[in-house]
XYZ file of C-alpha atoms in Angstrom:
570
model
C 0.000 0.000 0.000
C 2.854 2.328 0.825
C 4.563 1.793 -2.511
C 1.249 2.204 -4.331
C 0.562 5.434 -2.409
C 4.023 6.767 -3.257
C 3.416 5.860 -6.883
C 0.208 7.863 -6.891
C 2.038 10.820 -5.294
C 4.799 10.647 -7.875
C 2.223 10.454 -10.679
C 0.425 13.549 -9.388
C 3.671 15.450 -9.098
C 4.596 14.565 -12.652
C 1.147 15.673 -13.874
C 1.472 18.992 -12.063
C 4.978 19.515 -13.418
C 3.709 18.692 -16.889
C 0.850 21.151 -16.581
C 3.223 23.773 -15.254
C 5.592 23.214 -18.155
C 2.700 23.394 -20.606
C 1.616 26.673 -19.024
C 5.129 28.055 -19.257
C 5.315 26.994 -22.879
C 1.910 28.597 -23.549
C 2.913 31.869 -21.906
C 6.202 31.755 -23.730
C 4.463 31.097 -27.046
C 1.960 33.939 -26.427
C 4.777 36.288 -25.488
C 6.680 35.287 -28.590
C 3.559 35.807 -30.709
C 2.959 39.269 -29.215
C 6.604 40.147 -29.742
C 6.375 38.989 -33.363
C 3.215 41.077 -33.898
C 4.911 44.175 -32.556
C 8.023 43.617 -34.688
C 5.844 43.174 -37.782
C 4.078 46.415 -36.883
C 7.370 48.272 -36.492
C 8.622 46.965 -39.836
C 5.403 48.059 -41.579
C 5.622 51.544 -40.041
C 9.268 51.861 -41.090
C 8.379 50.839 -44.650
C 5.497 53.339 -44.679
C 7.801 56.160 -43.593
C 10.388 55.325 -46.240
C 7.920 54.966 -49.121
C 4.721 56.917 -48.352
C 6.062 59.909 -46.383
C 8.153 61.218 -49.336
C 5.080 60.959 -51.577
C 2.967 62.915 -49.079
C 5.604 65.635 -48.902
C 5.749 65.783 -52.697
C 1.948 66.185 -52.870
C 2.099 69.023 -50.342
C 4.782 70.864 -52.301
C 2.863 70.609 -55.574
C -0.398 71.493 -53.808
C 1.213 74.680 -52.496
C 2.688 75.661 -55.860
C -0.551 75.053 -57.761
C -2.608 77.115 -55.319
C -0.165 80.001 -55.506
C 0.143 80.056 -59.301
C -3.122 78.627 -60.652
C -1.145 77.410 -63.691
C -2.196 74.342 -65.706
C 1.269 72.762 -65.516
C 1.367 73.123 -61.743
C -2.053 71.528 -61.399
C -0.937 68.714 -63.708
C 2.069 68.036 -61.462
C -0.160 68.175 -58.398
C -2.518 65.645 -59.975
C 0.353 63.337 -60.894
C 1.733 63.463 -57.352
C -1.698 62.823 -55.780
C -2.323 59.901 -58.114
C 1.053 58.354 -57.285
C 0.359 58.650 -53.545
C -3.149 57.222 -53.847
C -1.911 54.264 -55.874
C 0.684 53.477 -53.200
C -1.935 53.603 -50.428
C -4.296 51.473 -52.530
C -1.845 48.524 -52.621
C -4.074 45.552 -51.598
C -1.136 43.445 -50.365
C 0.065 46.209 -48.067
C -3.454 46.693 -46.723
C -3.912 42.945 -46.132
C -0.676 42.903 -44.150
C -1.726 46.003 -42.189
C -5.124 44.469 -41.414
C -3.480 41.285 -40.100
C -1.038 43.282 -37.972
C -3.887 45.340 -36.513
C -5.645 42.117 -35.426
C -2.547 41.028 -33.486
C -1.230 41.843 -30.039
C 0.702 45.119 -29.831
C 1.665 46.219 -26.327
C 3.454 49.490 -27.142
C 0.722 52.183 -27.213
C 2.630 54.392 -29.670
C 3.084 51.504 -32.096
C -0.573 50.498 -31.654
C -1.751 54.060 -32.291
C 0.313 54.293 -35.482
C -1.168 51.055 -36.802
C -4.724 52.241 -36.036
C -4.083 55.567 -37.803
C -2.514 53.868 -40.825
C -5.374 51.381 -41.071
C -7.883 54.210 -41.542
C -5.580 55.980 -44.007
C -5.122 52.891 -46.183
C -8.753 51.739 -45.858
C -10.076 54.801 -47.655
C -7.967 53.958 -50.715
C -8.923 50.287 -51.112
C -10.909 50.766 -54.287
C -10.222 50.241 -57.955
C -7.128 52.290 -58.935
C -8.862 53.650 -62.013
C -11.769 54.901 -59.872
C -9.366 56.563 -57.445
C -7.607 58.257 -60.339
C -10.882 59.581 -61.738
C -11.876 60.989 -58.328
C -8.573 62.837 -57.962
C -8.715 64.153 -61.531
C -12.263 65.443 -61.119
C -11.569 67.132 -57.758
C -8.407 68.684 -59.172
C -10.293 70.058 -62.188
C -12.964 71.678 -60.006
C -10.465 73.136 -57.512
C -8.542 74.771 -60.358
C -11.783 76.218 -61.732
C -12.475 77.804 -58.337
C -8.982 79.245 -58.082
C -8.895 80.909 -61.498
C -12.551 82.002 -61.654
C -13.306 85.649 -60.970
C -16.802 87.177 -60.853
C -17.452 89.738 -63.608
C -19.582 92.873 -63.481
C -20.000 94.899 -66.673
C -16.953 93.182 -68.148
C -14.744 93.867 -65.113
C -13.273 91.086 -63.012
C -13.722 91.299 -59.240
C -11.518 89.704 -56.603
C -13.071 88.001 -53.609
C -12.011 90.967 -51.469
C -13.789 93.364 -53.862
C -16.985 91.285 -53.735
C -16.964 91.403 -49.960
C -16.271 95.130 -49.939
C -19.366 95.877 -52.040
C -21.524 93.584 -49.901
C -20.207 95.290 -46.785
C -20.613 98.951 -47.713
C -23.050 99.381 -50.613
C -26.421 100.890 -49.734
C -27.958 100.031 -53.120
C -29.854 96.753 -53.332
C -29.477 96.476 -57.121
C -25.685 96.780 -56.904
C -25.522 94.307 -54.047
C -27.689 91.811 -55.924
C -25.581 92.043 -59.087
C -22.346 91.435 -57.189
C -23.843 88.609 -55.123
C -25.150 86.889 -58.241
C -21.763 87.304 -59.912
C -20.091 85.668 -56.924
C -22.303 82.588 -57.472
C -21.491 82.098 -61.166
C -18.750 79.614 -60.309
C -21.575 77.257 -59.253
C -22.817 76.910 -62.831
C -19.243 76.437 -64.054
C -18.583 73.440 -61.809
C -22.092 71.985 -61.268
C -21.834 69.130 -63.778
C -18.366 68.080 -62.639
C -19.339 68.326 -58.973
C -22.308 65.999 -59.453
C -20.040 63.531 -61.211
C -17.506 63.799 -58.385
C -20.241 63.021 -55.825
C -21.266 59.965 -57.842
C -17.654 58.727 -58.027
C -17.064 59.298 -54.327
C -20.226 57.360 -53.452
C -19.166 54.559 -55.766
C -15.856 54.255 -53.909
C -17.541 54.338 -50.489
C -20.014 51.590 -51.378
C -17.242 49.342 -52.643
C -15.784 49.587 -49.137
C -19.093 48.677 -47.497
C -20.319 52.138 -46.479
C -23.772 53.523 -47.193
C -22.347 56.640 -48.825
C -19.233 58.799 -48.966
C -20.307 61.113 -46.135
C -20.650 58.213 -43.715
C -17.315 56.790 -44.835
C -15.444 60.060 -44.384
C -16.680 60.425 -40.820
C -15.715 56.843 -40.002
C -12.215 57.419 -41.387
C -11.978 60.485 -39.118
C -12.902 58.398 -36.050
C -16.403 59.875 -35.958
C -19.963 58.701 -36.553
C -22.629 60.383 -38.675
C -25.482 59.696 -36.248
C -23.464 61.114 -33.366
C -22.544 64.230 -35.349
C -26.138 64.911 -36.423
C -27.339 64.348 -32.862
C -24.942 67.063 -31.642
C -26.233 69.388 -34.372
C -29.794 68.738 -33.267
C -28.768 69.818 -29.742
C -27.055 72.915 -31.123
C -30.156 73.757 -33.142
C -32.220 73.778 -29.951
C -29.543 75.743 -28.116
C -29.127 78.499 -30.703
C -32.522 78.897 -32.384
C -34.084 81.433 -30.006
C -31.015 83.647 -29.410
C -30.259 83.552 -33.155
C -33.726 84.815 -33.995
C -33.366 87.615 -31.472
C -29.970 88.627 -32.833
C -31.098 88.368 -36.455
C -34.164 90.546 -35.826
C -31.876 93.349 -34.650
C -29.482 92.806 -37.573
C -32.349 92.730 -40.096
C -33.705 96.030 -38.873
C -30.301 97.692 -39.275
C -29.646 96.114 -42.693
C -33.055 97.239 -43.950
C -32.394 100.766 -42.715
C -28.956 100.743 -44.361
C -30.496 99.972 -47.763
C -33.718 101.954 -47.242
C -35.958 98.908 -47.665
C -38.378 96.965 -45.447
C -37.260 93.893 -43.490
C -39.567 91.786 -45.690
C -37.508 92.847 -48.731
C -34.213 91.533 -47.349
C -32.588 88.829 -49.485
C -29.253 86.946 -49.387
C -27.278 89.814 -50.957
C -28.064 92.096 -48.027
C -26.100 90.086 -45.436
C -22.509 91.344 -46.143
C -21.066 87.827 -46.533
C -21.967 85.840 -49.696
C -23.222 82.912 -47.584
C -24.252 84.788 -44.382
C -21.682 82.826 -42.425
C -20.314 85.935 -40.692
C -21.935 88.707 -38.671
C -22.785 91.803 -40.730
C -20.916 94.840 -39.459
C -23.921 97.015 -38.682
C -23.412 98.022 -35.061
C -20.569 100.498 -35.523
C -20.207 101.431 -39.167
C -16.994 103.338 -38.535
C -15.184 100.274 -37.228
C -14.141 98.983 -40.655
C -12.378 102.264 -41.377
C -10.512 101.743 -38.107
C -9.451 98.214 -39.072
C -8.174 99.514 -42.433
C -5.490 101.474 -40.550
C -4.007 98.356 -38.917
C -0.945 96.441 -40.103
C -2.491 92.970 -39.951
C 0.710 90.953 -40.393
C 2.687 93.060 -37.901
C -0.016 92.719 -35.243
C -0.100 88.955 -35.677
C 3.679 88.640 -35.587
C 3.937 90.639 -32.363
C 1.046 88.850 -30.680
C 2.174 85.283 -31.321
C 5.767 86.147 -30.446
C 4.581 87.739 -27.217
C 2.892 84.570 -25.992
C 5.871 82.377 -26.804
C 4.723 81.081 -30.178
C 6.935 83.010 -32.651
C 5.813 83.023 -36.300
C 8.698 84.765 -38.107
C 9.789 81.576 -39.866
C 6.235 80.715 -40.859
C 5.636 84.182 -42.328
C 8.953 84.101 -44.210
C 7.874 80.904 -45.994
C 4.324 82.136 -46.647
C 2.577 83.841 -49.590
C 0.394 86.550 -48.092
C -0.926 88.909 -50.769
C -3.203 88.858 -53.830
C -1.998 87.860 -57.273
C -3.632 86.672 -60.482
C -4.488 82.962 -60.593
C -3.808 82.460 -56.903
C -6.306 80.751 -54.611
C -8.390 83.727 -53.365
C -8.940 82.260 -49.893
C -6.546 81.237 -47.099
C -5.055 78.102 -45.575
C -2.141 76.837 -43.510
C -0.068 73.910 -44.771
C 2.477 71.701 -43.015
C 4.671 70.562 -45.896
C 6.858 67.909 -44.251
C 5.994 67.505 -40.529
C 9.544 68.656 -39.874
C 9.182 72.443 -39.617
C 8.195 73.679 -43.088
C 4.849 75.261 -42.184
C 3.368 77.970 -44.448
C 0.286 80.162 -44.806
C -1.374 81.175 -48.062
C -3.442 84.352 -47.720
C -4.647 87.415 -49.630
C -4.257 90.025 -46.915
C -5.811 93.457 -47.127
C -6.142 95.702 -44.069
C -9.612 94.956 -42.719
C -11.291 93.115 -39.874
C -11.940 89.954 -41.891
C -8.253 89.527 -42.711
C -7.136 90.243 -39.152
C -9.475 87.430 -38.059
C -8.271 85.202 -40.917
C -4.555 85.714 -40.233
C -4.965 85.080 -36.501
C -6.919 81.969 -37.488
C -4.426 80.625 -40.033
C -1.432 81.336 -37.822
C -3.273 79.433 -35.091
C -3.239 76.425 -37.412
C 0.404 77.077 -38.222
C 1.735 77.323 -34.657
C -0.123 74.098 -33.853
C 1.656 72.287 -36.701
C 5.024 73.805 -35.870
C 4.936 72.872 -32.174
C 3.960 69.202 -32.411
C 6.699 67.234 -30.664
C 9.502 66.238 -33.061
C 10.086 63.219 -30.823
C 6.911 61.648 -32.169
C 7.217 59.282 -35.150
C 6.250 60.703 -38.554
C 2.803 59.037 -38.612
C 1.766 60.776 -35.379
C 3.574 64.068 -36.020
C 0.415 65.867 -37.100
C -2.659 67.396 -35.450
C -4.887 65.196 -33.272
C -7.906 65.907 -35.462
C -9.328 68.565 -37.789
C -11.645 69.749 -34.991
C -8.739 70.381 -32.605
C -6.698 72.438 -35.063
C -9.851 74.293 -36.172
C -10.635 74.968 -32.519
C -7.192 76.451 -31.884
C -7.464 78.598 -35.014
C -10.939 79.814 -34.064
C -9.894 80.651 -30.527
C -7.187 82.965 -31.871
C -9.378 84.321 -34.696
C -11.954 85.534 -32.177
C -9.420 88.050 -30.874
C -10.018 90.299 -33.887
C -13.269 91.407 -32.254
C -11.854 91.639 -28.730
C -11.446 95.267 -27.646
C -9.362 94.212 -24.638
C -6.951 92.355 -26.920
C -6.625 95.299 -29.321
C -5.914 97.741 -26.489
C -3.381 95.348 -24.916
C -1.669 95.215 -28.320
C -1.245 98.993 -28.140
C -4.013 99.859 -30.604
C -5.907 103.058 -29.814
C -9.625 102.444 -30.238
C -11.840 105.141 -31.759
C -14.769 105.947 -29.497
C -13.644 103.137 -27.199
C -16.894 102.428 -25.384
C -18.963 102.357 -28.549
C -16.360 100.175 -30.240
C -16.264 97.806 -27.274
C -20.059 97.399 -27.204
C -20.233 96.846 -30.968
C -17.346 94.362 -30.931
C -18.919 92.356 -28.107
C -22.231 92.200 -29.944
C -20.502 91.248 -33.181
C -18.491 88.524 -31.392
C -21.600 86.934 -29.901
C -23.554 87.249 -33.126
C -20.661 85.763 -35.095
C -20.845 82.580 -33.022
C -24.614 82.345 -33.407
C -24.599 83.066 -37.134
C -21.770 80.655 -37.843
C -23.477 77.887 -35.893
C -26.626 78.284 -38.018
C -24.586 78.355 -41.239
C -22.871 75.127 -40.176
C -26.301 73.539 -39.827
C -26.882 74.232 -43.524
C -23.545 72.830 -44.679
C -23.548 69.698 -42.540
C -27.115 68.712 -43.342
C -26.754 69.574 -47.031
C -23.677 67.381 -47.452
C -25.232 64.470 -45.560
C -28.291 64.624 -47.835
C -26.221 65.335 -50.961
C -24.392 62.020 -50.633
C -27.444 60.134 -49.352
C -29.464 61.162 -52.446
C -27.470 63.087 -55.069
C -30.312 62.782 -57.643
C -32.731 64.992 -55.711
C -33.335 68.667 -56.531
C -30.181 70.012 -54.895
C -31.015 73.668 -55.543
C -34.296 73.252 -53.657
C -32.582 71.314 -50.858
C -30.002 74.087 -50.456
C -32.516 76.906 -50.162
C -34.860 74.863 -47.976
C -32.016 74.473 -45.483
C -30.977 78.141 -45.765
C -34.518 79.270 -45.014
C -34.919 76.818 -42.127
C -31.638 77.354 -40.283
C -30.450 80.823 -41.395
C -33.948 82.231 -41.917
C -32.871 84.002 -45.100
C -35.455 84.207 -47.883
C -34.488 82.542 -51.149
C -34.370 84.755 -54.249
C -37.555 84.592 -56.310
C -37.458 82.917 -59.740
C -33.904 81.621 -59.227
C -33.023 78.013 -59.984
C -29.239 77.975 -60.170
C -26.694 75.755 -58.369
C -25.794 78.199 -55.599
C -24.728 75.268 -53.403
C -21.923 74.520 -55.887
C -20.375 77.956 -55.244
C -19.031 76.704 -51.880
C -15.547 75.313 -52.479
C -15.530 73.212 -49.294
C -18.029 70.795 -50.863
C -15.276 69.935 -53.353
C -12.020 70.377 -51.476
C -13.041 69.477 -47.903
C -15.951 67.049 -48.185
C -17.731 65.897 -45.023
C -15.507 68.268 -43.045
C -17.685 71.226 -42.095
C -18.998 69.746 -38.856
C -15.427 70.001 -37.579
C -15.668 73.802 -37.752
C -18.602 73.727 -35.353
C -16.959 71.148 -33.116
C -13.921 73.397 -33.336
C -15.933 76.338 -31.990
C -16.942 74.184 -29.036
C -13.317 73.121 -28.520
C -12.209 76.780 -28.782
C -14.612 77.837 -26.021
C -13.613 74.938 -23.802
C -9.922 75.673 -24.327
C -10.354 79.399 -23.677
C -12.249 78.752 -20.438
C -9.480 76.369 -19.311
C -6.787 78.978 -20.021
C -8.762 81.644 -18.142
C -9.062 79.291 -15.184
C -5.644 77.596 -15.101
C -3.236 80.080 -16.713
C -4.777 83.502 -16.071
C -5.717 82.928 -12.435
C -9.451 82.378 -12.732
C -10.309 85.586 -14.581
C -13.750 85.657 -16.212
C -13.398 84.195 -19.747
C -14.837 87.337 -21.366
C -12.129 89.402 -19.681
C -9.232 87.019 -20.367
C -6.383 88.652 -22.320
C -3.449 86.579 -23.570
C -1.190 89.416 -24.740
C 2.417 89.099 -23.536
C 1.688 86.033 -21.391
C 4.134 83.280 -22.320
C 2.262 80.943 -19.984
C -0.439 80.789 -22.646
C 2.077 79.556 -25.197
C 3.510 76.979 -22.774
C 0.014 75.717 -21.989
C -0.820 75.383 -25.674
C 2.398 73.523 -26.441
C 2.212 71.110 -23.517
C -1.519 70.446 -23.399
C -2.595 70.786 -27.039
C 0.208 70.847 -29.608
C 2.944 68.476 -28.433
C 0.845 65.256 -28.240
C 0.118 65.417 -31.973
C -1.874 62.433 -33.177
C -0.684 60.181 -30.356
C -4.181 60.733 -28.899
C -7.545 60.689 -30.636
C -9.651 63.852 -30.430
C -11.596 62.641 -27.392
C -8.444 61.900 -25.410
C -6.753 65.122 -26.514
C -9.782 67.170 -25.418
C -9.653 65.573 -21.966
C -5.873 66.066 -21.805
C -6.194 69.750 -22.718
C -9.318 70.747 -20.780
C -9.942 68.014 -18.227
C -13.325 66.987 -19.653
C -15.052 65.627 -22.727
C -16.019 67.943 -25.539
C -19.401 69.531 -24.904
C -21.489 72.643 -25.577
C -21.469 74.137 -22.038
C -18.621 76.624 -22.504
C -19.803 77.514 -26.005
C -23.240 78.259 -24.540
C -21.604 80.436 -21.888
C -19.823 82.399 -24.639
C -23.214 82.953 -26.236
C -24.548 84.064 -22.861
C -27.192 81.362 -23.203
C -28.479 79.814 -19.972
């Protein structure tokens, strides 16, 4: 019995040892597998940097040149570079490898984040190469048409700045109408090509399993269409009543300016071609004041004063009007290694002070992303975060406290201050309602591109902006908005950016400026503001998604509370 008992004991020990060894082998095998997955991920990332990054930089260089010159040859080179990049990202073998790597075990969070970002980048290109090429060609053709087109009145070409000047100062409805209608003629030029582009984009999205291109674009940007539209429904409720109150006051002043009744007001009476900005009707002398300012000098001194110098950016930029040049403005990070530039068409007025503060906000974001990050993550966390930064700085153009702190002597200071405050609040309200039009139009454009798009456009304008459509007009006014071509399914990020801007500004007022009321917060000369922006917003780059970056920067999720406070809405 004793020997039998010892035999049983020995057997049990051997079983336990065997199980232990099997467990060790299993752990070892799992560890080896995880290690292999991570090494495969690192090798893929390295290959991406060596092959794709140079193509992206080449696209950016040609994109810059084409937008500055407007020349056919430059657009041809831009198209060739974009096609080459798209074909490389469309490689099905590379995507299959990336998909398998993403399904594996990757412990390093930076490596994992790069793989997730690359997966979305490559996914959007996994369609027939010929279809991709046609999409790029069509978008390129339309963008060039926008850049070289100039409205004509009585045989004379008008720049975008001249159009806006007439809409801002003319007291004659007939003149305003003629200029407004001329500004929309680009819509008829590009309408046919734009509809074809929408069809091609939808075709690509459906091949990838998405309902339409709008839904796909949001997914690729780590967003969801239902979530976005739900936020816009909330914003509609939040802004409808205060917008109507503000617009009633604006309408009365616009009608008086043109010696007409409020019922006679039409789109050409609202100063901006799309009524996306607040008409300057509260202090008519303010624009003359802004025309005396050196816009570029003010911006240079301000950003330098808060520890975000822009001398290098401005030296690389193209800031003034020229024939064939893109008439708008943008910031571009060429290489994620310091070559950041701004394209603008500066004239001394309030709009361009706002625009340059805005674009340089984009630029200092790009320039101050940590160079320690790998190339894939060395870019902004999300369009909404860079738009939010740009909008936060752009708002300063209407901030009397900021202007005075910058050494600018205000004319009739109290009147200016009251008008600027009203314009600032109205600008937020008006822009939020304009965003409703753009976001809902694009969602419905891609959901059903065969519907009457002219009717859809004006139905939305009347509902959300409460601007009466012109009688007996059936022209593609929607197609006169370049963002529908060049930044599709993007406009919601401007509104989310406004929310991010408010949240960021409130955080700075609380944590950097000692708890001062946000409406009295002045950044001028405070290098703590620059340090905060670098550490909490810029440096992390794309190592965090937009949700995580918002929490990192402001301590809470993105929401409308601070934006509502800036509207003085309870």
